Amino acid sequence: MEITLEEIQKKFESLPEDLRWAIMAANVDEKITAMGKEHNLTVEQMGQLSLETHMVMFGFTHPNKFEESVKASLGFPEDKNKIIVNEINEKILKDIRERLMTLYGKAEEKKNEEIMTGAGIEIMPTEAKEQASTSQTVDTKNLTENSDDMLKKIENPEIIAKEKRNEEIARSISSQKLSGSFQVPSTKTEYSLPNTEKELKKNITEPVVGKAVGSPKIDPYREPVE
């Protein structure tokens, strides 16, 4: 796959800013050189491995195709190829790979929407989907509540009769208010205090029993005062 420097620059500038910073901070060539010495790679092999790694980082090669691409480019034995690719994924592409997979997921979703739109299938926006889901939930709840009320009324006919009486009373009060002759019906209440009432009657009808009040006593030995 032949890619020009201009294409690489354009692709790099199209990446999200956080991903660009992650790529610049990855120190790819330095880490590839260290791995190359460990695995006895030639300078040419290290250069090609660095290129394949950058192809993933810039978005030209899908992260899931990295192992396949390295094997096709460098021709390593299966076991050695897997070890080197796993080491690059762990030491260089770990954080970048997660960002790339998120980016590819969004691109794939957009591509699917374009295909469906081209086929005449209308795609509902995410916000509209959420609103429709909320509205459906509310309608279902109201329908359930109405059904429950209806079942209660069928099982208990007195509820319907009571509601009907309440409606008639409410209509009557409304009519009286409109005609200006609204009256609150009075209820006559009799309060009886039997013990207190008997005591009062007893005090009125019965004479007071006590000491007889007579004339004052006169001392016979006392001289009269002139």
PDB file of C-alpha atoms in Angstrom:
ATOM      1  CA  MET A   1       0.000   0.000   0.000  1.00  0.00           C
ATOM      2  CA  GLU A   2       1.673   3.178  -1.225  1.00  0.00           C
ATOM      3  CA  ILE A   3       0.937   6.253   0.869  1.00  0.00           C
ATOM      4  CA  THR A   4       2.398   9.695   0.251  1.00  0.00           C
ATOM      5  CA  LEU A   5       3.717  12.053   2.910  1.00  0.00           C
ATOM      6  CA  GLU A   6       0.900  14.475   2.052  1.00  0.00           C
ATOM      7  CA  GLU A   7      -1.727  11.791   2.737  1.00  0.00           C
ATOM      8  CA  ILE A   8      -0.101  10.963   6.068  1.00  0.00           C
ATOM      9  CA  GLN A   9      -0.066  14.648   7.072  1.00  0.00           C
ATOM     10  CA  LYS A  10      -3.714  15.109   6.058  1.00  0.00           C
ATOM     11  CA  LYS A  11      -4.774  11.978   7.957  1.00  0.00           C
ATOM     12  CA  PHE A  12      -2.867  13.061  11.057  1.00  0.00           C
ATOM     13  CA  GLU A  13      -4.531  16.505  11.066  1.00  0.00           C
ATOM     14  CA  SER A  14      -7.992  14.892  10.810  1.00  0.00           C
ATOM     15  CA  LEU A  15      -7.508  12.963  14.062  1.00  0.00           C
ATOM     16  CA  PRO A  16      -8.906  14.246  17.395  1.00  0.00           C
ATOM     17  CA  GLU A  17      -6.500  16.478  19.295  1.00  0.00           C
ATOM     18  CA  ASP A  18      -6.061  14.100  22.242  1.00  0.00           C
ATOM     19  CA  LEU A  19      -5.155  11.289  19.846  1.00  0.00           C
ATOM     20  CA  ARG A  20      -2.586  13.467  18.050  1.00  0.00           C
ATOM     21  CA  TRP A  21      -0.917  14.286  21.377  1.00  0.00           C
ATOM     22  CA  ALA A  22      -0.883  10.592  22.324  1.00  0.00           C
ATOM     23  CA  ILE A  23       0.818   9.704  19.027  1.00  0.00           C
ATOM     24  CA  MET A  24       3.502  12.375  19.454  1.00  0.00           C
ATOM     25  CA  ALA A  25       4.179  11.224  23.027  1.00  0.00           C
ATOM     26  CA  ALA A  26       4.437   7.525  22.112  1.00  0.00           C
ATOM     27  CA  ASN A  27       8.182   7.580  21.171  1.00  0.00           C
ATOM     28  CA  VAL A  28       7.539   4.906  18.548  1.00  0.00           C
ATOM     29  CA  ASP A  29      10.966   4.781  16.884  1.00  0.00           C
ATOM     30  CA  GLU A  30      12.821   4.609  20.205  1.00  0.00           C
ATOM     31  CA  LYS A  31      10.674   1.725  21.470  1.00  0.00           C
ATOM     32  CA  ILE A  32      10.791  -0.125  18.136  1.00  0.00           C
ATOM     33  CA  THR A  33      14.603   0.107  18.137  1.00  0.00           C
ATOM     34  CA  ALA A  34      14.776  -1.381  21.642  1.00  0.00           C
ATOM     35  CA  MET A  35      12.434  -4.246  20.649  1.00  0.00           C
ATOM     36  CA  GLY A  36      14.381  -4.791  17.429  1.00  0.00           C
ATOM     37  CA  LYS A  37      17.621  -5.344  19.342  1.00  0.00           C
ATOM     38  CA  GLU A  38      15.841  -7.735  21.724  1.00  0.00           C
ATOM     39  CA  HIS A  39      14.412  -9.818  18.860  1.00  0.00           C
ATOM     40  CA  ASN A  40      17.509  -9.569  16.613  1.00  0.00           C
ATOM     41  CA  LEU A  41      15.785  -7.556  13.865  1.00  0.00           C
ATOM     42  CA  THR A  42      17.679  -5.845  11.064  1.00  0.00           C
ATOM     43  CA  VAL A  43      17.565  -2.062  10.626  1.00  0.00           C
ATOM     44  CA  GLU A  44      15.341  -2.569   7.585  1.00  0.00           C
ATOM     45  CA  GLN A  45      12.924  -4.751   9.588  1.00  0.00           C
ATOM     46  CA  MET A  46      12.814  -2.191  12.398  1.00  0.00           C
ATOM     47  CA  GLY A  47      12.022   0.570   9.863  1.00  0.00           C
ATOM     48  CA  GLN A  48       9.214  -1.492   8.323  1.00  0.00           C
ATOM     49  CA  LEU A  49       7.815  -2.376  11.764  1.00  0.00           C
ATOM     50  CA  SER A  50       7.811   1.328  12.697  1.00  0.00           C
ATOM     51  CA  LEU A  51       5.916   2.106   9.485  1.00  0.00           C
ATOM     52  CA  GLU A  52       3.283  -0.578  10.192  1.00  0.00           C
ATOM     53  CA  THR A  53       2.841   0.779  13.723  1.00  0.00           C
ATOM     54  CA  HIS A  54       2.353   4.340  12.449  1.00  0.00           C
ATOM     55  CA  MET A  55      -0.170   3.057   9.886  1.00  0.00           C
ATOM     56  CA  VAL A  56      -2.310   1.853  12.793  1.00  0.00           C
ATOM     57  CA  MET A  57      -1.811   5.056  14.781  1.00  0.00           C
ATOM     58  CA  PHE A  58      -2.807   7.296  11.867  1.00  0.00           C
ATOM     59  CA  GLY A  59      -5.874   5.211  11.059  1.00  0.00           C
ATOM     60  CA  PHE A  60      -4.771   3.657   7.774  1.00  0.00           C
ATOM     61  CA  THR A  61      -4.778   0.138   9.264  1.00  0.00           C
ATOM     62  CA  HIS A  62      -7.546  -1.049  11.557  1.00  0.00           C
ATOM     63  CA  PRO A  63      -6.186  -2.115  14.987  1.00  0.00           C
ATOM     64  CA  ASN A  64      -7.759  -5.556  14.554  1.00  0.00           C
ATOM     65  CA  LYS A  65      -5.789  -6.015  11.299  1.00  0.00           C
ATOM     66  CA  PHE A  66      -2.404  -5.050  12.764  1.00  0.00           C
ATOM     67  CA  GLU A  67      -1.105  -8.589  13.349  1.00  0.00           C
ATOM     68  CA  GLU A  68      -2.137  -9.663   9.867  1.00  0.00           C
ATOM     69  CA  SER A  69      -0.517  -6.590   8.298  1.00  0.00           C
ATOM     70  CA  VAL A  70       2.811  -7.093  10.127  1.00  0.00           C
ATOM     71  CA  LYS A  71       2.979 -10.745   9.071  1.00  0.00           C
ATOM     72  CA  ALA A  72       2.273  -9.871   5.436  1.00  0.00           C
ATOM     73  CA  SER A  73       4.868  -7.081   5.459  1.00  0.00           C
ATOM     74  CA  LEU A  74       7.735  -8.697   7.394  1.00  0.00           C
ATOM     75  CA  GLY A  75       7.075 -12.427   6.954  1.00  0.00           C
ATOM     76  CA  PHE A  76       7.889 -13.402  10.547  1.00  0.00           C
ATOM     77  CA  PRO A  77       7.088 -16.931  11.738  1.00  0.00           C
ATOM     78  CA  GLU A  78       3.675 -17.198  13.399  1.00  0.00           C
ATOM     79  CA  ASP A  79       4.929 -17.355  16.996  1.00  0.00           C
ATOM     80  CA  LYS A  80       7.494 -14.560  16.597  1.00  0.00           C
ATOM     81  CA  ASN A  81       5.000 -12.361  14.762  1.00  0.00           C
ATOM     82  CA  LYS A  82       2.446 -12.767  17.571  1.00  0.00           C
ATOM     83  CA  ILE A  83       5.028 -11.976  20.277  1.00  0.00           C
ATOM     84  CA  ILE A  84       6.225  -8.792  18.537  1.00  0.00           C
ATOM     85  CA  VAL A  85       2.687  -7.565  17.784  1.00  0.00           C
ATOM     86  CA  ASN A  86       1.552  -8.193  21.375  1.00  0.00           C
ATOM     87  CA  GLU A  87       4.596  -6.318  22.671  1.00  0.00           C
ATOM     88  CA  ILE A  88       3.872  -3.313  20.424  1.00  0.00           C
ATOM     89  CA  ASN A  89       0.214  -3.337  21.467  1.00  0.00           C
ATOM     90  CA  GLU A  90       1.225  -3.313  25.139  1.00  0.00           C
ATOM     91  CA  LYS A  91       4.120  -0.832  25.046  1.00  0.00           C
ATOM     92  CA  ILE A  92       3.015   1.559  22.279  1.00  0.00           C
ATOM     93  CA  LEU A  93      -0.580   1.133  21.156  1.00  0.00           C
ATOM     94  CA  LYS A  94      -2.357   0.356  24.433  1.00  0.00           C
ATOM     95  CA  ASP A  95      -3.878   3.791  25.115  1.00  0.00           C
ATOM     96  CA  ILE A  96      -3.954   4.817  21.462  1.00  0.00           C
ATOM     97  CA  ARG A  97      -5.745   1.597  20.471  1.00  0.00           C
ATOM     98  CA  GLU A  98      -8.668   2.353  22.819  1.00  0.00           C
ATOM     99  CA  ARG A  99      -9.093   5.826  21.307  1.00  0.00           C
ATOM    100  CA  LEU A 100      -8.846   4.394  17.798  1.00  0.00           C
ATOM    101  CA  MET A 101     -11.501   1.730  18.482  1.00  0.00           C
ATOM    102  CA  THR A 102     -13.859   4.464  19.726  1.00  0.00           C
ATOM    103  CA  LEU A 103     -13.106   6.478  16.598  1.00  0.00           C
ATOM    104  CA  TYR A 104     -13.694   3.477  14.333  1.00  0.00           C
ATOM    105  CA  GLY A 105     -16.956   2.722  16.140  1.00  0.00           C
ATOM    106  CA  LYS A 106     -18.289   6.211  15.407  1.00  0.00           C
ATOM    107  CA  ALA A 107     -17.115   5.990  11.786  1.00  0.00           C
ATOM    108  CA  GLU A 108     -18.799   2.598  11.372  1.00  0.00           C
ATOM    109  CA  GLU A 109     -22.054   3.922  12.836  1.00  0.00           C
ATOM    110  CA  LYS A 110     -21.974   6.913  10.495  1.00  0.00           C
ATOM    111  CA  LYS A 111     -21.267   4.635   7.528  1.00  0.00           C
ATOM    112  CA  ASN A 112     -24.235   2.406   8.395  1.00  0.00           C
ATOM    113  CA  GLU A 113     -26.502   5.450   8.686  1.00  0.00           C
ATOM    114  CA  GLU A 114     -25.373   6.670   5.256  1.00  0.00           C
ATOM    115  CA  ILE A 115     -26.070   3.245   3.742  1.00  0.00           C
ATOM    116  CA  MET A 116     -29.549   3.099   5.283  1.00  0.00           C
ATOM    117  CA  THR A 117     -30.326   6.682   4.270  1.00  0.00           C
ATOM    118  CA  GLY A 118     -29.224   5.880   0.715  1.00  0.00           C
ATOM    119  CA  ALA A 119     -31.615   2.926   0.740  1.00  0.00           C
ATOM    120  CA  GLY A 120     -34.486   5.261   1.674  1.00  0.00           C
ATOM    121  CA  ILE A 121     -34.615   4.245   5.344  1.00  0.00           C
ATOM    122  CA  GLU A 122     -35.046   7.215   7.657  1.00  0.00           C
ATOM    123  CA  ILE A 123     -32.772   7.244  10.712  1.00  0.00           C
ATOM    124  CA  MET A 124     -34.265   8.721  13.867  1.00  0.00           C
ATOM    125  CA  PRO A 125     -31.835  10.970  15.798  1.00  0.00           C
ATOM    126  CA  THR A 126     -30.735   9.774  19.243  1.00  0.00           C
ATOM    127  CA  GLU A 127     -32.630  12.575  21.064  1.00  0.00           C
ATOM    128  CA  ALA A 128     -35.814  11.776  19.159  1.00  0.00           C
ATOM    129  CA  LYS A 129     -35.430   8.087  20.070  1.00  0.00           C
ATOM    130  CA  GLU A 130     -35.109   8.969  23.764  1.00  0.00           C
ATOM    131  CA  GLN A 131     -38.156  11.266  23.637  1.00  0.00           C
ATOM    132  CA  ALA A 132     -40.217   8.612  21.848  1.00  0.00           C
ATOM    133  CA  SER A 133     -39.179   6.016  24.418  1.00  0.00           C
ATOM    134  CA  THR A 134     -40.120   8.342  27.297  1.00  0.00           C
ATOM    135  CA  SER A 135     -43.489   9.178  25.713  1.00  0.00           C
ATOM    136  CA  GLN A 136     -44.253   5.504  25.171  1.00  0.00           C
ATOM    137  CA  THR A 137     -43.401   4.749  28.805  1.00  0.00           C
ATOM    138  CA  VAL A 138     -45.744   7.505  30.054  1.00  0.00           C
ATOM    139  CA  ASP A 139     -48.599   6.378  27.792  1.00  0.00           C
ATOM    140  CA  THR A 140     -48.190   2.776  28.920  1.00  0.00           C
ATOM    141  CA  LYS A 141     -48.241   3.883  32.561  1.00  0.00           C
ATOM    142  CA  ASN A 142     -51.443   5.909  32.068  1.00  0.00           C
ATOM    143  CA  LEU A 143     -53.072   3.008  30.225  1.00  0.00           C
ATOM    144  CA  THR A 144     -52.175   0.646  33.073  1.00  0.00           C
ATOM    145  CA  GLU A 145     -53.584   3.040  35.699  1.00  0.00           C
ATOM    146  CA  ASN A 146     -56.840   3.494  33.744  1.00  0.00           C
ATOM    147  CA  SER A 147     -57.204  -0.269  33.332  1.00  0.00           C
ATOM    148  CA  ASP A 148     -56.678  -0.810  37.073  1.00  0.00           C
ATOM    149  CA  ASP A 149     -59.344   1.794  37.924  1.00  0.00           C
ATOM    150  CA  MET A 150     -61.792   0.173  35.510  1.00  0.00           C
ATOM    151  CA  LEU A 151     -61.244  -3.291  37.007  1.00  0.00           C
ATOM    152  CA  LYS A 152     -61.783  -1.943  40.542  1.00  0.00           C
ATOM    153  CA  LYS A 153     -65.091  -0.368  39.481  1.00  0.00           C
ATOM    154  CA  ILE A 154     -66.252  -3.588  37.837  1.00  0.00           C
ATOM    155  CA  GLU A 155     -65.397  -5.627  40.933  1.00  0.00           C
ATOM    156  CA  ASN A 156     -66.906  -3.028  43.302  1.00  0.00           C
ATOM    157  CA  PRO A 157     -70.108  -1.475  41.834  1.00  0.00           C
ATOM    158  CA  GLU A 158     -70.556   0.649  44.987  1.00  0.00           C
ATOM    159  CA  ILE A 159     -67.548   2.719  43.878  1.00  0.00           C
ATOM    160  CA  ILE A 160     -69.424   3.745  40.728  1.00  0.00           C
ATOM    161  CA  ALA A 161     -72.560   4.601  42.757  1.00  0.00           C
ATOM    162  CA  LYS A 162     -70.532   6.661  45.227  1.00  0.00           C
ATOM    163  CA  GLU A 163     -68.757   8.552  42.451  1.00  0.00           C
ATOM    164  CA  LYS A 164     -72.114   9.197  40.787  1.00  0.00           C
ATOM    165  CA  ARG A 165     -73.550  10.648  44.032  1.00  0.00           C
ATOM    166  CA  ASN A 166     -70.489  12.837  44.467  1.00  0.00           C
ATOM    167  CA  GLU A 167     -70.868  14.119  40.905  1.00  0.00           C
ATOM    168  CA  GLU A 168     -74.552  14.944  41.509  1.00  0.00           C
ATOM    169  CA  ILE A 169     -73.723  16.829  44.727  1.00  0.00           C
ATOM    170  CA  ALA A 170     -70.949  18.724  42.963  1.00  0.00           C
ATOM    171  CA  ARG A 171     -73.297  19.691  40.110  1.00  0.00           C
ATOM    172  CA  SER A 172     -75.954  20.815  42.623  1.00  0.00           C
ATOM    173  CA  ILE A 173     -73.473  23.011  44.501  1.00  0.00           C
ATOM    174  CA  SER A 174     -72.196  24.494  41.249  1.00  0.00           C
ATOM    175  CA  SER A 175     -75.763  25.326  40.151  1.00  0.00           C
ATOM    176  CA  GLN A 176     -76.527  27.019  43.492  1.00  0.00           C
ATOM    177  CA  LYS A 177     -73.352  29.066  43.301  1.00  0.00           C
ATOM    178  CA  LEU A 178     -74.186  30.231  39.795  1.00  0.00           C
ATOM    179  CA  SER A 179     -77.743  31.210  40.806  1.00  0.00           C
ATOM    180  CA  GLY A 180     -76.522  33.057  43.916  1.00  0.00           C
ATOM    181  CA  SER A 181     -78.555  30.944  46.319  1.00  0.00           C
ATOM    182  CA  PHE A 182     -75.939  28.577  47.637  1.00  0.00           C
ATOM    183  CA  GLN A 183     -76.759  27.299  51.143  1.00  0.00           C
ATOM    184  CA  VAL A 184     -74.858  24.942  53.287  1.00  0.00           C
ATOM    185  CA  PRO A 185     -77.361  22.413  54.713  1.00  0.00           C
ATOM    186  CA  SER A 186     -77.501  22.680  58.485  1.00  0.00           C
ATOM    187  CA  THR A 187     -77.583  19.688  60.763  1.00  0.00           C
ATOM    188  CA  LYS A 188     -79.472  19.880  64.060  1.00  0.00           C
ATOM    189  CA  THR A 189     -77.430  18.463  66.850  1.00  0.00           C
ATOM    190  CA  GLU A 190     -78.748  17.860  70.358  1.00  0.00           C
ATOM    191  CA  TYR A 191     -76.278  17.783  73.186  1.00  0.00           C
ATOM    192  CA  SER A 192     -77.453  15.954  76.335  1.00  0.00           C
ATOM    193  CA  LEU A 193     -75.717  16.153  79.673  1.00  0.00           C
ATOM    194  CA  PRO A 194     -77.899  13.837  81.790  1.00  0.00           C
ATOM    195  CA  ASN A 195     -75.894  14.007  85.022  1.00  0.00           C
ATOM    196  CA  THR A 196     -75.633  17.784  85.039  1.00  0.00           C
ATOM    197  CA  GLU A 197     -79.326  18.194  84.194  1.00  0.00           C
ATOM    198  CA  LYS A 198     -80.421  15.968  87.099  1.00  0.00           C
ATOM    199  CA  GLU A 199     -78.239  17.822  89.541  1.00  0.00           C
ATOM    200  CA  LEU A 200     -79.705  21.169  88.491  1.00  0.00           C
ATOM    201  CA  LYS A 201     -83.305  19.901  88.901  1.00  0.00           C
ATOM    202  CA  LYS A 202     -82.470  18.431  92.269  1.00  0.00           C
ATOM    203  CA  ASN A 203     -81.058  21.701  93.542  1.00  0.00           C
ATOM    204  CA  ILE A 204     -84.123  23.638  92.383  1.00  0.00           C
ATOM    205  CA  THR A 205     -86.927  21.305  93.587  1.00  0.00           C
ATOM    206  CA  GLU A 206     -85.478  19.942  96.838  1.00  0.00           C
ATOM    207  CA  PRO A 207     -85.127  22.169  99.943  1.00  0.00           C
ATOM    208  CA  VAL A 208     -81.732  22.776 101.351  1.00  0.00           C
ATOM    209  CA  VAL A 209     -81.226  20.512 104.349  1.00  0.00           C
ATOM    210  CA  GLY A 210     -79.046  21.978 107.035  1.00  0.00           C
ATOM    211  CA  LYS A 211     -79.010  23.362 110.566  1.00  0.00           C
ATOM    212  CA  ALA A 212     -82.200  25.225 111.616  1.00  0.00           C
ATOM    213  CA  VAL A 213     -81.694  28.901 111.991  1.00  0.00           C
ATOM    214  CA  GLY A 214     -83.460  30.088 115.243  1.00  0.00           C
ATOM    215  CA  SER A 215     -83.491  33.138 117.505  1.00  0.00           C
ATOM    216  CA  PRO A 216     -80.222  34.090 119.181  1.00  0.00           C
ATOM    217  CA  LYS A 217     -79.749  32.723 122.702  1.00  0.00           C
ATOM    218  CA  ILE A 218     -79.991  35.240 125.666  1.00  0.00           C
ATOM    219  CA  ASP A 219     -77.838  34.972 128.749  1.00  0.00           C
ATOM    220  CA  PRO A 220     -80.250  35.179 131.787  1.00  0.00           C
ATOM    221  CA  TYR A 221     -77.532  36.468 134.123  1.00  0.00           C
ATOM    222  CA  ARG A 222     -76.524  39.334 131.916  1.00  0.00           C
ATOM    223  CA  GLU A 223     -77.873  42.725 132.860  1.00  0.00           C
ATOM    224  CA  PRO A 224     -79.767  44.510 130.216  1.00  0.00           C
ATOM    225  CA  VAL A 225     -78.028  47.421 128.569  1.00  0.00           C
ATOM    226  CA  GLU A 226     -79.944  50.702 128.813  1.00  0.00           C
TER     227      GLU A 226
END
